[in-house]
mmCIF file of C-alpha atoms in Angstrom:
data_model
loop_
_atom_site.group_PDB
_atom_site.id
_atom_site.type_symbol
_atom_site.label_atom_id
_atom_site.label_comp_id
_atom_site.label_asym_id
_atom_site.label_seq_id
_atom_site.Cartn_x
_atom_site.Cartn_y
_atom_site.Cartn_z
ATOM 1 C CA MET A 14 -31.482 -22.438 49.098
ATOM 2 C CA MET A 15 -31.279 -18.524 49.897
ATOM 3 C CA PRO A 16 -28.079 -17.853 51.940
ATOM 4 C CA GLN A 17 -28.983 -16.100 55.328
ATOM 5 C CA LYS A 18 -27.725 -12.979 54.774
ATOM 6 C CA LYS A 19 -30.065 -11.944 51.514
ATOM 7 C CA CYS A 20 -32.702 -13.532 53.450
ATOM 8 C CA THR A 21 -32.642 -11.065 56.689
ATOM 9 C CA ALA A 22 -32.411 -7.308 54.093
ATOM 10 C CA ILE A 23 -35.599 -9.047 52.181
ATOM 11 C CA LYS A 24 -37.364 -9.508 55.794
ATOM 12 C CA ALA A 25 -35.922 -5.857 56.627
ATOM 13 C CA LEU A 26 -37.223 -4.972 53.560
ATOM 14 C CA LEU A 27 -40.821 -6.306 54.269
ATOM 15 C CA TRP A 28 -41.470 -5.034 57.096
ATOM 16 C CA LEU A 29 -40.151 -1.825 56.609
ATOM 17 C CA ALA A 30 -42.882 -1.860 53.931
ATOM 18 C CA LEU A 31 -45.791 -2.304 56.508
ATOM 19 C CA MET A 32 -44.458 -0.286 58.235
ATOM 20 C CA CYS A 33 -44.961 2.163 56.117
ATOM 21 C CA VAL A 34 -48.593 1.324 54.675
ATOM 22 C CA GLY A 35 -49.712 1.101 58.781
ATOM 23 C CA ALA A 36 -48.803 3.981 59.112
ATOM 24 C CA HIS A 37 -50.038 5.711 56.100
ATOM 25 C CA ALA A 38 -53.367 4.247 57.109
ATOM 26 C CA TRP A 39 -52.562 5.464 60.371
ATOM 27 C CA ALA A 40 -52.383 8.889 60.116
ATOM 28 C CA GLY A 41 -55.500 8.694 57.504
ATOM 29 C CA GLN A 42 -57.971 7.319 60.002
ATOM 30 C CA VAL A 43 -61.147 10.275 59.476
ATOM 31 C CA ALA A 44 -61.030 12.198 62.997
ATOM 32 C CA GLY A 45 -64.249 14.431 62.375
ATOM 33 C CA THR A 46 -66.378 16.235 60.072
ATOM 34 C CA VAL A 47 -66.228 20.183 59.359
ATOM 35 C CA MET A 48 -69.468 20.705 60.761
ATOM 36 C CA GLN A 49 -69.860 25.091 59.958
ATOM 37 C CA LEU A 50 -67.006 28.250 58.880
ATOM 38 C CA SER A 51 -67.012 31.341 58.169
ATOM 39 C CA GLY A 52 -64.463 32.145 56.184
ATOM 40 C CA PRO A 53 -61.132 29.653 54.798
ATOM 41 C CA LEU A 54 -59.716 26.783 56.457
ATOM 42 C CA MET A 55 -56.754 24.243 55.227
ATOM 43 C CA ALA A 56 -56.368 20.775 55.872
ATOM 44 C CA LYS A 57 -52.244 20.232 56.181
ATOM 45 C CA LYS A 58 -51.608 16.818 55.666
ATOM 46 C CA ALA A 59 -50.061 14.336 56.551
ATOM 47 C CA ASP A 60 -48.051 13.868 53.330
ATOM 48 C CA GLY A 61 -47.362 17.520 53.345
ATOM 49 C CA LYS A 62 -50.284 18.417 50.979
ATOM 50 C CA VAL A 63 -52.249 21.901 51.776
ATOM 51 C CA LYS A 64 -56.410 20.973 50.927
ATOM 52 C CA ILE A 65 -59.472 23.865 51.447
ATOM 53 C CA LEU A 66 -62.344 22.483 53.160
ATOM 54 C CA ALA A 67 -65.823 23.632 53.424
ATOM 55 C CA ILE A 68 -68.602 22.220 55.007
ATOM 56 C CA LYS A 69 -68.465 18.097 55.468
ATOM 57 C CA SER A 70 -65.694 18.390 54.636
ATOM 58 C CA GLU A 71 -64.136 15.268 56.537
ATOM 59 C CA VAL A 72 -60.272 15.287 58.295
ATOM 60 C CA GLU A 73 -58.244 12.812 59.688
ATOM 61 C CA GLN A 74 -55.596 11.660 62.437
ATOM 62 C CA GLY A 75 -52.675 13.829 61.735
ATOM 63 C CA ASP A 76 -54.213 16.737 60.247
ATOM 64 C CA THR A 77 -52.973 20.020 60.751
ATOM 65 C CA LEU A 78 -55.768 22.969 60.776
ATOM 66 C CA LEU A 79 -55.545 26.746 59.958
ATOM 67 C CA THR A 80 -57.492 29.044 60.321
ATOM 68 C CA GLU A 81 -58.141 32.693 58.839
ATOM 69 C CA LYS A 82 -57.879 36.628 60.014
ATOM 70 C CA GLU A 83 -61.099 36.011 59.380
ATOM 71 C CA THR A 84 -62.378 31.853 60.085
ATOM 72 C CA TYR A 85 -64.493 30.361 62.828
ATOM 73 C CA ALA A 86 -64.327 26.385 61.785
ATOM 74 C CA LEU A 87 -66.760 24.099 63.201
ATOM 75 C CA ILE A 88 -65.736 20.380 63.812
ATOM 76 C CA LYS A 89 -67.707 17.217 65.052
ATOM 77 C CA LEU A 90 -65.688 14.480 65.499
ATOM 78 C CA ILE A 91 -66.670 10.975 65.648
ATOM 79 C CA ASP A 92 -67.453 10.652 69.714
ATOM 80 C CA ASN A 93 -70.078 13.586 68.818
ATOM 81 C CA SER A 94 -67.560 15.951 71.122
ATOM 82 C CA GLU A 95 -66.863 19.535 69.477
ATOM 83 C CA ILE A 96 -63.970 22.250 68.337
ATOM 84 C CA THR A 97 -64.694 25.552 67.768
ATOM 85 C CA LEU A 98 -61.142 26.796 66.238
ATOM 86 C CA LYS A 99 -61.194 30.763 66.739
ATOM 87 C CA PRO A 100 -59.715 32.686 63.695
ATOM 88 C CA ASN A 101 -55.692 33.115 63.212
ATOM 89 C CA THR A 102 -55.661 29.175 64.999
ATOM 90 C CA SER A 103 -52.838 26.722 64.224
ATOM 91 C CA PHE A 104 -54.343 23.219 65.789
ATOM 92 C CA VAL A 105 -53.180 19.394 64.758
ATOM 93 C CA ILE A 106 -55.386 16.501 65.326
ATOM 94 C CA GLU A 107 -52.306 13.926 66.372
ATOM 95 C CA GLN A 108 -53.774 11.461 67.173
ATOM 96 C CA PHE A 109 -57.963 10.928 67.586
ATOM 97 C CA SER A 110 -59.343 6.958 67.466
ATOM 98 C CA TYR A 111 -62.355 6.088 68.708
ATOM 99 C CA THR A 112 -65.315 2.937 68.449
ATOM 100 C CA ALA A 113 -68.421 2.687 70.548
ATOM 101 C CA GLU A 114 -67.504 -1.256 71.204
ATOM 102 C CA GLN A 115 -64.088 -0.690 72.277
ATOM 103 C CA PRO A 116 -62.739 1.626 74.734
ATOM 104 C CA ASP A 117 -59.855 0.177 75.384
ATOM 105 C CA GLY A 118 -58.740 1.940 71.796
ATOM 106 C CA ASP A 119 -59.950 5.517 72.963
ATOM 107 C CA HIS A 120 -57.314 7.970 72.171
ATOM 108 C CA ALA A 121 -57.236 11.912 71.528
ATOM 109 C CA ILE A 122 -53.911 13.876 71.121
ATOM 110 C CA PHE A 123 -54.760 17.437 70.067
ATOM 111 C CA SER A 124 -52.005 20.545 69.372
ATOM 112 C CA LEU A 125 -52.770 23.914 69.590
ATOM 113 C CA LEU A 126 -49.794 25.826 67.853
ATOM 114 C CA LYS A 127 -51.161 28.959 68.396
ATOM 115 C CA GLY A 128 -54.661 30.584 68.433
ATOM 116 C CA GLY A 129 -57.379 29.934 70.120
ATOM 117 C CA LEU A 130 -60.125 27.071 70.239
ATOM 118 C CA ARG A 131 -63.151 25.903 72.679
ATOM 119 C CA SER A 132 -63.100 22.255 73.195
ATOM 120 C CA VAL A 133 -66.546 20.210 74.500
ATOM 121 C CA THR A 134 -66.608 16.761 75.955
ATOM 122 C CA GLY A 135 -67.783 14.036 74.149
ATOM 123 C CA LEU A 136 -68.552 10.117 74.562
ATOM 124 C CA LEU A 137 -64.307 9.369 74.899
ATOM 125 C CA GLY A 138 -64.035 11.915 77.187
ATOM 126 C CA LYS A 139 -66.450 11.103 78.876
ATOM 127 C CA ARG A 140 -65.640 7.595 79.795
ATOM 128 C CA ASN A 141 -62.061 7.115 79.503
ATOM 129 C CA LYS A 142 -61.407 11.547 80.101
ATOM 130 C CA GLU A 143 -57.337 10.370 80.682
ATOM 131 C CA ARG A 144 -56.442 9.746 77.567
ATOM 132 C CA PHE A 145 -57.684 13.413 76.069
ATOM 133 C CA GLU A 146 -55.095 16.228 76.360
ATOM 134 C CA MET A 147 -54.324 19.502 74.483
ATOM 135 C CA LYS A 148 -50.491 19.515 73.810
ATOM 136 C CA THR A 149 -49.535 23.141 74.046
ATOM 137 C CA PRO A 150 -46.244 24.662 73.701
ATOM 138 C CA ALA A 151 -46.695 25.993 77.546
ATOM 139 C CA ALA A 152 -48.945 23.373 79.176
ATOM 140 C CA THR A 153 -50.959 20.477 78.021
ATOM 141 C CA ILE A 154 -54.497 20.602 79.350
ATOM 142 C CA GLY A 155 -57.068 17.046 80.446
ATOM 143 C CA ILE A 156 -60.104 17.539 80.802
ATOM 144 C CA ARG A 157 -62.809 15.646 84.007
ATOM 145 C CA GLY A 158 -66.433 16.150 81.939
ATOM 146 C CA THR A 159 -65.544 19.946 80.277
ATOM 147 C CA THR A 160 -65.642 22.981 77.956
ATOM 148 C CA PHE A 161 -63.288 25.256 77.609
ATOM 149 C CA VAL A 162 -61.852 27.481 76.180
ATOM 150 C CA SER A 163 -57.910 27.540 75.608
ATOM 151 C CA THR A 164 -55.742 30.071 74.031
ATOM 152 C CA TYR A 165 -51.656 30.679 73.066
ATOM 153 C CA VAL A 166 -50.217 33.769 71.979
ATOM 154 C CA PRO A 167 -46.970 33.493 70.324
ATOM 155 C CA ALA A 168 -44.224 35.082 71.316
ATOM 156 C CA SER A 169 -43.336 37.898 69.018
ATOM 157 C CA ALA A 170 -40.554 40.182 68.037
ATOM 158 C CA GLN A 171 -42.851 43.551 69.246
ATOM 159 C CA ALA A 172 -42.871 44.492 73.459
ATOM 160 C CA VAL A 173 -45.858 43.267 75.009
ATOM 161 C CA PRO A 174 -47.044 42.810 78.897
ATOM 162 C CA THR A 175 -45.325 40.223 80.552
ATOM 163 C CA VAL A 176 -47.986 39.343 82.425
ATOM 164 C CA PRO A 177 -52.049 39.516 81.649
ATOM 165 C CA THR A 178 -53.489 42.884 80.847
ATOM 166 C CA PRO A 179 -57.182 42.639 80.941
ATOM 167 C CA GLY A 180 -59.000 43.988 77.993
ATOM 168 C CA GLY A 181 -55.412 45.848 75.958
ATOM 169 C CA ALA A 182 -54.426 44.944 72.957
ATOM 170 C CA ALA A 183 -50.895 43.758 73.373
ATOM 171 C CA ARG A 184 -51.327 40.843 75.705
ATOM 172 C CA ALA A 185 -48.239 38.388 77.526
ATOM 173 C CA PRO A 186 -47.485 35.408 75.421
ATOM 174 C CA GLY A 187 -48.653 31.896 77.188
ATOM 175 C CA LEU A 188 -51.507 29.510 77.262
ATOM 176 C CA TYR A 189 -54.860 31.148 78.562
ATOM 177 C CA VAL A 190 -57.365 28.972 79.739
ATOM 178 C CA GLN A 191 -61.063 29.607 80.771
ATOM 179 C CA VAL A 192 -63.657 26.839 81.810
ATOM 180 C CA LEU A 193 -67.400 27.219 81.406
ATOM 181 C CA ASP A 194 -68.468 23.801 82.639
ATOM 182 C CA GLY A 195 -66.613 21.393 84.246
ATOM 183 C CA LEU A 196 -62.851 21.017 85.373
ATOM 184 C CA ILE A 197 -59.326 21.042 83.612
ATOM 185 C CA HIS A 198 -56.318 20.243 84.788
ATOM 186 C CA VAL A 199 -53.462 22.293 82.890
ATOM 187 C CA THR A 200 -49.645 20.509 83.712
ATOM 188 C CA ASN A 201 -46.295 21.290 82.858
ATOM 189 C CA PRO A 202 -42.210 20.807 84.492
ATOM 190 C CA ALA A 203 -42.937 22.893 86.843
ATOM 191 C CA GLY A 204 -46.418 22.157 88.181
ATOM 192 C CA THR A 205 -50.236 21.560 87.587
ATOM 193 C CA GLN A 206 -53.408 23.662 88.315
ATOM 194 C CA ASN A 207 -56.646 22.734 88.829
ATOM 195 C CA PHE A 208 -59.727 24.738 86.377
ATOM 196 C CA ALA A 209 -63.661 25.246 87.954
ATOM 197 C CA ALA A 210 -66.361 26.564 85.800
ATOM 198 C CA GLY A 211 -65.814 29.784 85.971
ATOM 199 C CA GLN A 212 -62.531 30.297 86.168
ATOM 200 C CA PHE A 213 -59.678 31.503 83.760
ATOM 201 C CA GLY A 214 -55.457 30.422 83.964
ATOM 202 C CA PHE A 215 -52.940 31.887 82.628
ATOM 203 C CA THR A 216 -49.113 30.081 82.013
ATOM 204 C CA PRO A 217 -46.029 32.042 79.666
ATOM 205 C CA SER A 218 -44.093 29.008 78.826
ATOM 206 C CA PHE A 219 -42.877 25.266 80.206
ATOM 207 C CA LYS A 220 -40.724 26.759 83.167
ATOM 208 C CA GLN A 221 -43.206 28.556 85.020
ATOM 209 C CA PRO A 222 -46.392 26.612 86.869
ATOM 210 C CA PRO A 223 -50.399 27.433 85.491
ATOM 211 C CA VAL A 224 -51.587 30.595 87.811
ATOM 212 C CA MET A 225 -55.458 31.624 89.262
ATOM 213 C CA LEU A 226 -56.322 34.854 86.853
ATOM 214 C CA PRO A 227 -59.233 37.109 89.012
ATOM 215 C CA VAL A 228 -60.331 38.404 86.154
ATOM 216 C CA ASN A 229 -61.219 37.858 82.212
ATOM 217 C CA PRO A 230 -58.405 38.449 80.885
ATOM 218 C CA GLY A 231 -60.111 39.669 77.912
ATOM 219 C CA ILE A 232 -59.116 36.711 75.256
ATOM 220 C CA PRO A 233 -62.199 36.235 73.107
ATOM 221 C CA PHE A 234 -63.966 34.035 71.640
ATOM 222 C CA THR A 235 -66.945 35.329 69.286
ATOM 223 C CA PRO A 236 -68.065 32.724 66.617
ATOM 224 C CA PRO A 237 -71.306 33.389 64.549
ATOM 225 C CA PRO A 238 -74.163 32.426 66.186
ATOM 226 C CA VAL A 239 -75.118 29.919 63.982
ATOM 227 C CA PHE A 240 -72.417 27.699 64.892
ATOM 228 C CA SER A 241 -74.034 26.869 68.898
ATOM 229 C CA SER A 242 -77.227 25.261 66.744
ATOM 230 C CA SER A 243 -75.255 23.944 63.754
ATOM 231 C CA SER A 244 -74.691 20.422 65.546
ATOM 232 C CA SER A 245 -77.836 19.625 67.328
ATOM 233 C CA GLY A 246 -80.483 17.194 65.451
ATOM 234 C CA PRO A 247 -80.951 13.795 64.453
ATOM 235 C CA GLY A 248 -78.211 12.243 61.758
ATOM 236 C CA SER A 249 -75.418 15.055 62.991
ATOM 237 C CA ALA A 250 -72.457 12.626 63.840
ATOM 238 C CA ALA A 251 -69.621 13.517 62.312
ATOM 239 C CA GLY A 252 -68.461 11.221 59.585
ATOM 240 C CA GLY A 253 -72.400 9.797 59.023
ATOM 241 C CA SER A 254 -72.075 11.644 55.611
ATOM 242 C CA LYS A 255 -69.934 12.958 52.433
ATOM 243 C CA PRO A 256 -68.530 15.736 52.237
ATOM 244 C CA ALA A 257 -71.319 17.852 49.751
ATOM 245 C CA ALA A 258 -67.792 19.146 47.529
ATOM 246 C CA ILE A 259 -65.317 17.694 46.207
ATOM 247 C CA ASP A 260 -61.941 19.695 48.394
ATOM 248 C CA CYS A 261 -59.454 21.488 46.977
ATOM 249 C CA VAL A 262 -55.514 20.200 46.648
ATOM 250 C CA VAL A 263 -53.228 22.821 46.873
ATOM 251 C CA ARG A 264 -50.172 20.747 45.620
#
């Protein structure tokens, strides 16, 4: 008969192996497809590998997407929501799961580390809006059936304003939001503020509550015109086709 200590150790090893396999499978789940690009887009995978993506490349849960200085990238997720990344953006798909027949399994958690994006709510956000989180270094954005633009300006060594400066070349570090349709709420430990269509908001850090801005703070979002029509038409749902070209892996 196997000694109890040896049996316990084997069980522990088996459990760890199952956990590792499960975590790997979870991280590799397809979240969406690249629909449009205006320059280089890279995906840093959960295992540390870096891929150069093309139109129709799949993006996965656990990916960190990185755009270059001239790159806009339109990602269509499997629930038909859309994320359009601005140039010089770092964006993480922390968790994204959607199955039409299983609403209890809905989860959408993203992190905007720097740069900016436009988010258009899909089926997940319409039926389970409380399951959507867009985290940033200054606050977390929640939705109420929404199209919004957000930009996070990181702090830098150079001197910058401490408050938003509309139209200025140097902008105060922090999170900027603009609501195009619907409603969002921006929350951090210092407070919560709702923003409706046509409104602008700002918070510099977790230490200060989000506030309404009286005018557009001058954060540009100008993707190529083709982006506005790229996801229309039948058969355009993300994940519906395989990549047209093989992704390059940078080791």
